[in-house]
Coordinates of C-alpha atoms in Angstrom, one line a residue:
P1 CA -12.1 -15.6 13.1
S2 CA -15.7 -16.2 11.9
P3 CA -17.1 -19.7 11.5
S4 CA -17.7 -21.1 8.0
S5 CA -20.9 -20.2 6.2
S6 CA -23.5 -22.9 6.6
T7 CA -24.2 -23.8 3.0
P8 CA -24.1 -27.6 2.7
G9 CA -21.5 -29.5 0.7
G10 CA -17.9 -29.2 0.0
E11 CA -18.0 -25.8 -1.8
Q12 CA -17.8 -23.8 1.4
R13 CA -15.8 -20.7 1.5
E14 CA -14.7 -18.7 4.5
K15 CA -16.7 -15.5 4.2
Q16 CA -13.7 -13.2 4.7
Y17 CA -11.8 -14.8 1.8
R18 CA -14.6 -14.8 -0.8
A19 CA -14.2 -12.6 -3.8
H20 CA -16.9 -10.0 -3.4
R21 CA -18.2 -7.9 -6.3
G22 CA -18.8 -4.8 -4.1
F23 CA -15.1 -4.9 -3.2
G24 CA -13.7 -6.0 -6.5
D25 CA -11.9 -2.7 -7.1
R26 CA -10.1 -2.3 -3.7
R27 CA -9.2 1.3 -4.5
S28 CA -12.6 2.7 -3.3
G29 CA -12.7 3.8 0.4
V30 CA -8.9 3.4 0.9
I31 CA -7.8 6.8 1.9
S32 CA -4.2 6.1 3.0
A33 CA -2.5 3.6 0.8
R34 CA -1.7 3.1 -2.9
T35 CA -3.9 0.2 -4.2
Y36 CA -3.3 -1.6 -7.4
F37 CA -6.0 -3.0 -9.7
Y38 CA -5.2 -6.2 -11.5
A39 CA -5.5 -5.9 -15.3
D40 CA -3.3 -8.7 -16.7
E41 CA 0.1 -10.4 -16.3
A42 CA 1.8 -7.9 -18.6
K43 CA 0.7 -5.1 -16.3
C44 CA 2.3 -7.1 -13.4
D45 CA 5.5 -7.2 -15.4
Q46 CA 5.4 -3.4 -15.8
H47 CA 4.9 -3.0 -12.1
M48 CA 7.9 -5.2 -11.5
E49 CA 10.0 -3.0 -13.8
T50 CA 8.9 0.1 -11.9
F51 CA 9.9 -1.6 -8.6
L52 CA 13.3 -2.5 -10.1
R53 CA 13.9 1.2 -11.0
C54 CA 12.8 2.1 -7.5
I55 CA 15.4 -0.3 -6.0
D56 CA 18.1 1.2 -8.3
A57 CA 17.1 4.8 -7.3
S58 CA 17.2 3.8 -3.6
S59 CA 20.6 2.3 -4.0
G60 CA 21.9 5.4 -5.7
S61 CA 20.6 7.8 -3.1
S62 CA 21.4 6.3 0.2
K63 CA 23.5 3.7 1.9
D64 CA 21.4 0.9 3.5
G65 CA 18.3 2.2 1.7
F66 CA 14.8 0.7 1.5
S67 CA 12.4 0.1 -1.3
A68 CA 8.7 -0.8 -0.7
I69 CA 6.8 -3.3 -2.9
K70 CA 3.2 -4.4 -3.0
L71 CA 2.4 -8.0 -3.8
T72 CA -1.0 -7.3 -5.3
A73 CA 0.9 -5.4 -8.0
L74 CA 2.8 -8.5 -8.9
G75 CA 0.0 -11.0 -9.5
R76 CA -3.6 -11.7 -9.4
P77 CA -5.2 -10.7 -6.1
Q78 CA -7.8 -13.5 -6.6
F79 CA -4.9 -16.0 -6.1
L80 CA -3.9 -14.3 -2.8
L81 CA -7.5 -14.6 -1.6
L82 CA -7.6 -18.3 -2.3
F83 CA -4.2 -19.0 -0.8
S84 CA -5.1 -16.9 2.3
E85 CA -8.2 -18.9 2.8
V86 CA -6.3 -22.1 2.6
L87 CA -3.8 -20.9 5.2
V88 CA -6.5 -19.7 7.5
K89 CA -8.5 -22.9 7.3
W90 CA -5.3 -24.9 7.8
R91 CA -4.5 -22.9 10.9
R92 CA -8.0 -23.1 12.2
F93 CA -8.0 -26.9 11.9
F94 CA -4.8 -26.9 14.0
H95 CA -6.6 -24.9 16.7
Q96 CA -9.6 -27.2 16.6
M97 CA -7.4 -30.2 17.1
A98 CA -5.6 -28.4 20.0
A99 CA -9.0 -27.6 21.6
E100 CA -9.9 -31.3 21.3
Q101 CA -6.7 -32.2 23.1
G102 CA -7.6 -29.8 25.9
Q103 CA -5.3 -26.9 25.0
A104 CA -7.8 -24.2 24.1
G105 CA -6.6 -21.5 26.5
R106 CA -2.9 -21.6 25.6
T107 CA -1.0 -19.1 23.5
V108 CA -0.4 -20.0 19.9
L109 CA 3.2 -21.2 20.5
E110 CA 2.4 -23.2 23.6
M111 CA -0.2 -25.4 21.8
K112 CA 1.5 -28.7 21.1
L113 CA -0.5 -31.6 19.6
E114 CA 0.6 -35.1 20.5
A115 CA 1.7 -36.6 17.2
E116 CA 0.1 -40.0 18.1
K117 CA -3.3 -38.6 18.9
L118 CA -3.1 -36.3 15.9
Q119 CA -2.4 -39.2 13.6
E120 CA -5.3 -41.1 15.0
A121 CA -7.6 -38.1 14.6
L122 CA -6.5 -37.7 11.0
A123 CA -7.2 -41.4 10.3
N124 CA -10.6 -41.3 12.0
L125 CA -11.6 -38.2 10.0
G126 CA -10.6 -40.0 6.8
I127 CA -8.0 -37.3 6.0
A128 CA -5.0 -39.5 5.9
T129 CA -4.2 -43.1 6.7
K130 CA -1.7 -43.7 9.6
A131 CA 1.0 -44.5 7.0
E132 CA 0.4 -41.3 5.1
S133 CA 0.4 -39.1 8.2
Q134 CA 3.5 -40.8 9.6
H135 CA 5.2 -39.9 6.3
W136 CA 4.0 -36.3 6.9
F137 CA 5.5 -36.1 10.3
T138 CA 9.0 -37.5 9.6
G139 CA 10.6 -34.3 8.4
E140 CA 14.0 -33.2 9.9
N141 CA 12.3 -31.8 13.0
L142 CA 8.8 -33.2 12.9
G143 CA 7.8 -35.8 15.3
V144 CA 11.2 -35.9 17.0
S145 CA 9.7 -34.5 20.2
G146 CA 6.5 -36.5 19.8
T147 CA 4.5 -33.3 19.5
V148 CA 3.5 -31.0 16.7
D149 CA 3.2 -27.2 17.2
L150 CA 1.8 -24.6 14.8
L151 CA 5.2 -24.1 13.0
D152 CA 5.5 -27.9 12.4
W153 CA 1.9 -27.9 11.2
N154 CA 2.4 -24.9 8.9
S155 CA 5.5 -26.5 7.3
L156 CA 3.2 -29.2 6.0
I157 CA 1.9 -26.7 3.5
D158 CA 5.0 -25.2 2.0
S159 CA 6.7 -24.6 -1.3
R160 CA 7.5 -28.3 -1.5
T161 CA 3.8 -29.3 -1.5
K162 CA 2.1 -28.9 -4.8
L163 CA -0.7 -26.6 -3.8
S164 CA -3.3 -28.4 -5.9
K165 CA -2.9 -31.6 -3.9
L166 CA -6.3 -31.9 -2.4
L167 CA -6.2 -31.6 1.3
L168 CA -9.4 -32.3 3.2
V169 CA -10.3 -30.6 6.4
P170 CA -13.4 -31.2 8.5
N171 CA -15.8 -28.4 9.0
M172 CA -16.4 -28.9 12.7
Q173 CA -19.9 -27.3 12.4
T174 CA -21.3 -29.5 9.8
G175 CA -19.1 -32.5 10.5
Q176 CA -18.4 -32.8 6.8
L177 CA -15.1 -33.0 5.1
E178 CA -14.4 -30.2 2.7
P179 CA -11.6 -29.8 0.2
L180 CA -9.2 -27.3 1.5
L181 CA -8.5 -26.2 -2.0
S182 CA -11.8 -26.2 -3.8
R183 CA -10.5 -25.5 -7.3
F184 CA -6.9 -24.7 -7.5
T185 CA -6.5 -24.9 -11.3
E186 CA -3.3 -25.2 -13.3
E187 CA -3.7 -21.5 -14.3
E188 CA -3.8 -20.5 -10.6
D189 CA -0.7 -22.7 -10.0
L190 CA 1.0 -20.8 -12.8
Q191 CA -0.1 -17.4 -11.4
M192 CA 1.5 -18.3 -8.1
K193 CA 4.7 -19.3 -9.9
R194 CA 4.8 -16.1 -11.8
M195 CA 4.2 -14.0 -8.7
L196 CA 7.0 -15.9 -7.0
Q197 CA 9.3 -15.4 -10.0
R198 CA 8.7 -11.6 -9.9
M199 CA 9.4 -11.5 -6.2
D200 CA 12.6 -13.5 -6.8
V201 CA 13.8 -11.0 -9.5
L202 CA 13.2 -8.1 -7.1
A203 CA 14.8 -9.7 -4.1
K204 CA 17.9 -10.6 -6.1
R205 CA 18.3 -7.1 -7.4
A206 CA 17.8 -5.7 -3.9
A207 CA 20.5 -8.0 -2.5
E208 CA 22.8 -7.1 -5.3
K209 CA 22.3 -3.3 -4.8
G210 CA 22.5 -3.4 -1.0
V211 CA 18.9 -2.3 -0.7
R212 CA 16.4 -3.7 1.8
L213 CA 13.0 -4.7 0.4
M214 CA 9.9 -4.0 2.5
V215 CA 6.8 -6.0 1.5
D216 CA 3.9 -3.7 2.3
A217 CA 1.0 -5.1 4.3
E218 CA -2.4 -5.0 2.5
Q219 CA -6.0 -5.9 3.3
S220 CA -6.5 -8.6 6.0
Y221 CA -8.1 -11.0 3.5
F222 CA -4.9 -11.1 1.4
Q223 CA -2.5 -10.8 4.3
P224 CA -2.0 -14.5 5.3
A225 CA -0.8 -15.2 1.8
I226 CA 1.3 -12.1 1.5
S227 CA 3.0 -12.9 4.9
R228 CA 3.5 -16.5 3.9
L229 CA 5.2 -15.6 0.5
T230 CA 7.3 -13.0 2.3
L231 CA 8.5 -15.6 4.8
E232 CA 9.5 -17.8 1.9
M233 CA 11.7 -15.0 0.7
Q234 CA 13.1 -14.3 4.1
R235 CA 14.1 -17.9 4.4
R236 CA 16.2 -17.6 1.3
F237 CA 17.5 -14.1 1.3
N238 CA 17.9 -13.3 5.0
R239 CA 20.6 -15.8 5.8
D240 CA 23.4 -13.3 6.6
R241 CA 21.4 -10.1 7.2
A242 CA 17.8 -8.8 7.0
I243 CA 17.2 -7.9 3.4
I244 CA 13.5 -8.8 3.2
F245 CA 11.2 -7.0 5.6
N246 CA 7.7 -8.1 6.4
T247 CA 5.1 -5.6 7.5
Y248 CA 2.8 -6.2 10.5
Q249 CA -0.3 -4.1 11.0
C250 CA -0.9 -3.6 14.7
Y251 CA -4.5 -2.6 14.3
L252 CA -5.2 -6.3 13.6
K253 CA -6.4 -8.4 16.6
E254 CA -4.0 -11.1 15.6
A255 CA -0.9 -9.0 15.1
Y256 CA 0.9 -10.3 18.2
D257 CA 0.3 -13.9 17.3
N258 CA 1.6 -13.3 13.8
V259 CA 4.8 -11.6 15.0
T260 CA 5.6 -14.2 17.7
V261 CA 5.1 -17.2 15.4
D262 CA 7.2 -15.6 12.6
V263 CA 10.0 -14.6 15.0
E264 CA 10.0 -18.2 16.4
L265 CA 10.3 -19.6 12.9
S266 CA 13.4 -17.4 12.2
R267 CA 14.9 -18.6 15.5
R268 CA 14.5 -22.2 14.6
E269 CA 15.8 -21.8 11.1
G270 CA 18.5 -19.4 11.9
W271 CA 17.8 -16.5 9.5
H272 CA 17.5 -12.8 10.2
F273 CA 14.0 -11.5 11.0
G274 CA 13.3 -8.1 9.4
T275 CA 10.1 -6.3 10.1
K276 CA 8.3 -3.0 9.6
L277 CA 5.7 -2.2 12.2
V278 CA 2.7 0.0 11.2
R279 CA -0.6 0.8 12.8
G280 CA -2.5 0.0 9.6
A281 CA -4.1 1.8 6.6
Y282 CA -7.3 0.1 5.6
M283 CA -9.6 0.5 8.6
E284 CA -12.7 2.0 7.0
Q285 CA -12.7 -0.5 4.1
E286 CA -12.0 -3.5 6.4
R287 CA -14.9 -2.6 8.7
E288 CA -17.3 -2.0 5.9
R289 CA -16.4 -5.2 4.2
A290 CA -16.7 -7.3 7.4
A291 CA -20.1 -5.8 8.2
Q292 CA -21.4 -6.2 4.6
I293 CA -20.3 -9.8 4.1
G294 CA -20.9 -10.8 7.7
Y295 CA -17.7 -11.9 9.4
E296 CA -16.0 -10.7 12.5
D297 CA -14.2 -7.3 12.2
P298 CA -10.5 -8.2 12.2
I299 CA -9.5 -4.8 13.6
N300 CA -8.9 -3.8 17.3
P301 CA -11.9 -1.9 18.7
T302 CA -10.1 1.3 19.8
Y303 CA -7.0 3.3 18.9
E304 CA -5.8 2.7 22.5
K305 CA -6.0 -1.1 21.9
T306 CA -4.0 -0.6 18.7
N307 CA -1.4 1.4 20.5
E308 CA -1.1 -1.3 23.1
M309 CA -0.7 -3.9 20.4
Y310 CA 2.0 -1.8 18.6
H311 CA 4.0 -1.5 21.8
R312 CA 3.6 -5.2 22.7
C313 CA 4.8 -6.3 19.2
L314 CA 7.6 -3.8 19.3
D315 CA 8.7 -4.8 22.7
Y316 CA 8.8 -8.5 21.7
I317 CA 11.1 -7.7 18.7
L318 CA 13.4 -5.4 20.8
E319 CA 13.7 -8.3 23.3
E320 CA 14.6 -10.6 20.4
I321 CA 17.3 -8.1 19.2
K322 CA 18.8 -8.0 22.6
H323 CA 18.7 -11.8 22.8
S324 CA 20.1 -12.7 19.4
R325 CA 21.0 -9.5 17.4
K326 CA 19.4 -11.4 14.5
A327 CA 16.3 -9.2 14.2
S328 CA 15.8 -5.7 12.7
V329 CA 12.8 -3.4 13.0
M330 CA 11.6 -0.3 11.3
V331 CA 9.3 1.7 13.6
A332 CA 7.1 3.3 11.0
S333 CA 5.1 5.7 13.1
H334 CA 4.2 9.4 13.3
N335 CA 3.3 8.9 17.0
E336 CA 5.7 10.8 19.3
D337 CA 4.8 8.5 22.3
T338 CA 5.7 5.4 20.2
V339 CA 9.1 7.0 19.3
K340 CA 9.8 7.9 22.9
F341 CA 8.8 4.4 24.0
T342 CA 11.2 2.9 21.5
L343 CA 14.1 5.1 22.6
R344 CA 13.5 4.3 26.3
R345 CA 13.3 0.5 25.6
M346 CA 16.5 0.6 23.5
M347 CA 18.3 2.3 26.4
E348 CA 17.0 -0.2 28.9
L349 CA 17.9 -3.2 26.7
G350 CA 21.3 -1.9 25.7
I351 CA 20.6 -1.6 22.0
H352 CA 22.8 1.2 20.6
P353 CA 21.7 3.3 17.6
S354 CA 24.9 2.6 15.7
E355 CA 24.0 -1.2 15.5
K356 CA 21.3 -0.1 13.1
K357 CA 19.0 -2.9 14.3
V358 CA 16.3 -0.3 15.0
C359 CA 15.4 2.4 12.5
F360 CA 12.5 4.8 12.1
G361 CA 10.3 5.8 9.1
Q362 CA 8.0 8.7 8.5
L363 CA 6.3 10.0 5.4
L364 CA 8.0 12.7 3.3
G365 CA 6.7 16.1 4.4
M366 CA 5.2 14.8 7.6
C367 CA 6.5 14.8 11.2
D368 CA 9.8 16.5 10.5
Q369 CA 9.9 17.5 14.2
I370 CA 10.3 13.8 14.9
T371 CA 12.5 12.8 11.9
F372 CA 15.2 15.4 12.2
P373 CA 16.0 15.2 15.9
L374 CA 16.2 11.4 15.5
G375 CA 18.7 11.8 12.6
Q376 CA 20.8 14.3 14.5
A377 CA 20.9 11.9 17.5
G378 CA 22.5 9.3 15.3
F379 CA 19.4 7.0 14.7
P380 CA 18.8 5.6 11.2
V381 CA 15.7 7.4 10.1
Y382 CA 14.0 7.2 6.7
K383 CA 11.5 9.2 4.7
Y384 CA 8.9 7.3 2.7
V385 CA 8.7 8.9 -0.7
P386 CA 5.6 8.4 -2.8
Y387 CA 6.4 9.0 -6.5
G388 CA 4.8 8.7 -9.9
P389 CA 2.6 10.8 -12.3
V390 CA 1.1 13.8 -10.6
N391 CA -2.5 12.7 -11.2
E392 CA -1.7 9.4 -9.4
V393 CA 0.3 10.8 -6.5
L394 CA -1.9 13.8 -5.7
P395 CA -4.9 11.7 -4.5
Y396 CA -2.6 9.7 -2.3
L397 CA -1.1 12.8 -0.8
S398 CA -4.5 14.5 -0.3
R399 CA -5.7 11.3 1.4
R400 CA -2.7 11.4 3.7
A401 CA -3.7 15.0 4.7
Q402 CA -7.3 13.8 5.3
E403 CA -6.1 10.8 7.3
N404 CA -3.8 13.1 9.4
R405 CA -6.4 15.6 10.5
G406 CA -4.2 16.4 13.5
F407 CA -1.5 17.6 11.1
V408 CA -2.3 21.3 11.6
Q409 CA -1.9 20.9 15.4
R410 CA 1.4 19.2 14.7
A411 CA 2.5 21.9 12.3
N412 CA 1.7 24.5 15.1
R413 CA 3.7 22.4 17.6
E414 CA 6.6 22.3 15.1
R415 CA 6.5 26.1 14.7
D416 CA 6.4 26.6 18.5
L417 CA 9.4 24.2 18.9
L418 CA 11.4 26.1 16.2
W419 CA 10.7 29.5 17.8
K420 CA 11.7 28.1 21.2
E421 CA 15.0 26.9 19.7
V422 CA 15.7 30.3 17.9
K423 CA 15.1 32.1 21.2
R424 CA 17.3 29.7 23.1
R425 CA 20.1 30.2 20.7
L426 CA 19.7 34.0 20.7
L427 CA 19.9 34.1 24.4
A428 CA 22.9 31.7 24.4
G429 CA 24.6 33.8 21.7
S430 CA 24.9 30.8 19.4
L431 CA 22.4 31.4 16.7
F432 CA 24.3 29.5 14.0
A433 CA 26.1 27.0 16.1
P434 CA 24.9 23.4 16.0
N435 CA 22.7 22.4 18.9
H436 CA 24.8 20.4 21.4

């Protein structure tokens, strides 16, 4: 992640999480995902009603269905920017402390701060007195081991902390303390509460109707907040089975870190981890914004690197399914190699399709040559159905066609496969018999 900007004083903002006029309407330049524009709270309530109808429709049309929601439709994106910035600064502070304790090269989950040293550092920096920080680190699990890892650290900012409590973190570049929350007003506190209430209504309806709720991933500058709020829902609703699914975009450089930290949290707290893995839909806009505002591009440099990341994250989750059977994954991909990779790994790990811990997702009207054979082979496979007024849905569909320029080649391949099958059946004298 990029260093803070170098303007003096406490009003520093991480560049990536600053509201930026040029990107105020996030609909421009996004060619492959539905993007909502915040009008007012009443509009958010309307979106919530639409999502409720979608949950009902999903429940009526298939057993174990899914419904997708977008958090930017349920509240003010500005709040998500602010909250994301807070979470990122908080995590970065942890990494800086770890580096000072000589742990810079370790993986995220291996970094463990010694509680004693951490308390001294916090006192020296003027962030918290020894007494205050001791109070912080005496939760059920905190401080028992004498060390604090990223999950313990994250739990210090959770739903029990009033967000507007001013936390100070040092900017290691300027050596100055800055408020972590520069201006979290009462109104923003309310906006957060209203967003959480809407999420709550949707999650309860989904649980009641036997529908799983997928929280879509969005732009990287909102994502820390979206994932955090989704985790809060998973903690509450995924006690007995995975109802809430979080989405991880594998084109992000930090995707693997995000997946492993969240899986570990689910292990410790004993709830069911639900995830949808995608490659990612906002690449052009992400890159343009990073270049224009001047922070590091958050996206993997090549498609190959993204593929590697996808398979690495997927493998980690499949291993977790084998280990605990308390994880579920939707492989949302139009990539044949990824589908084959998943099937091979499932066989190797002894995960049977009938357990329904692994399912697949493709867009309606796309990649039927992948979808149908999977369904016939007994795998749970879903079609993602965009719906709404024609004038709103058509641009989305045309963008999908634009995004999938390889579509024509795939259509040809599908036709060739169909011809091959017709010939095979003619020769075998079983034109109308099912394929065994």
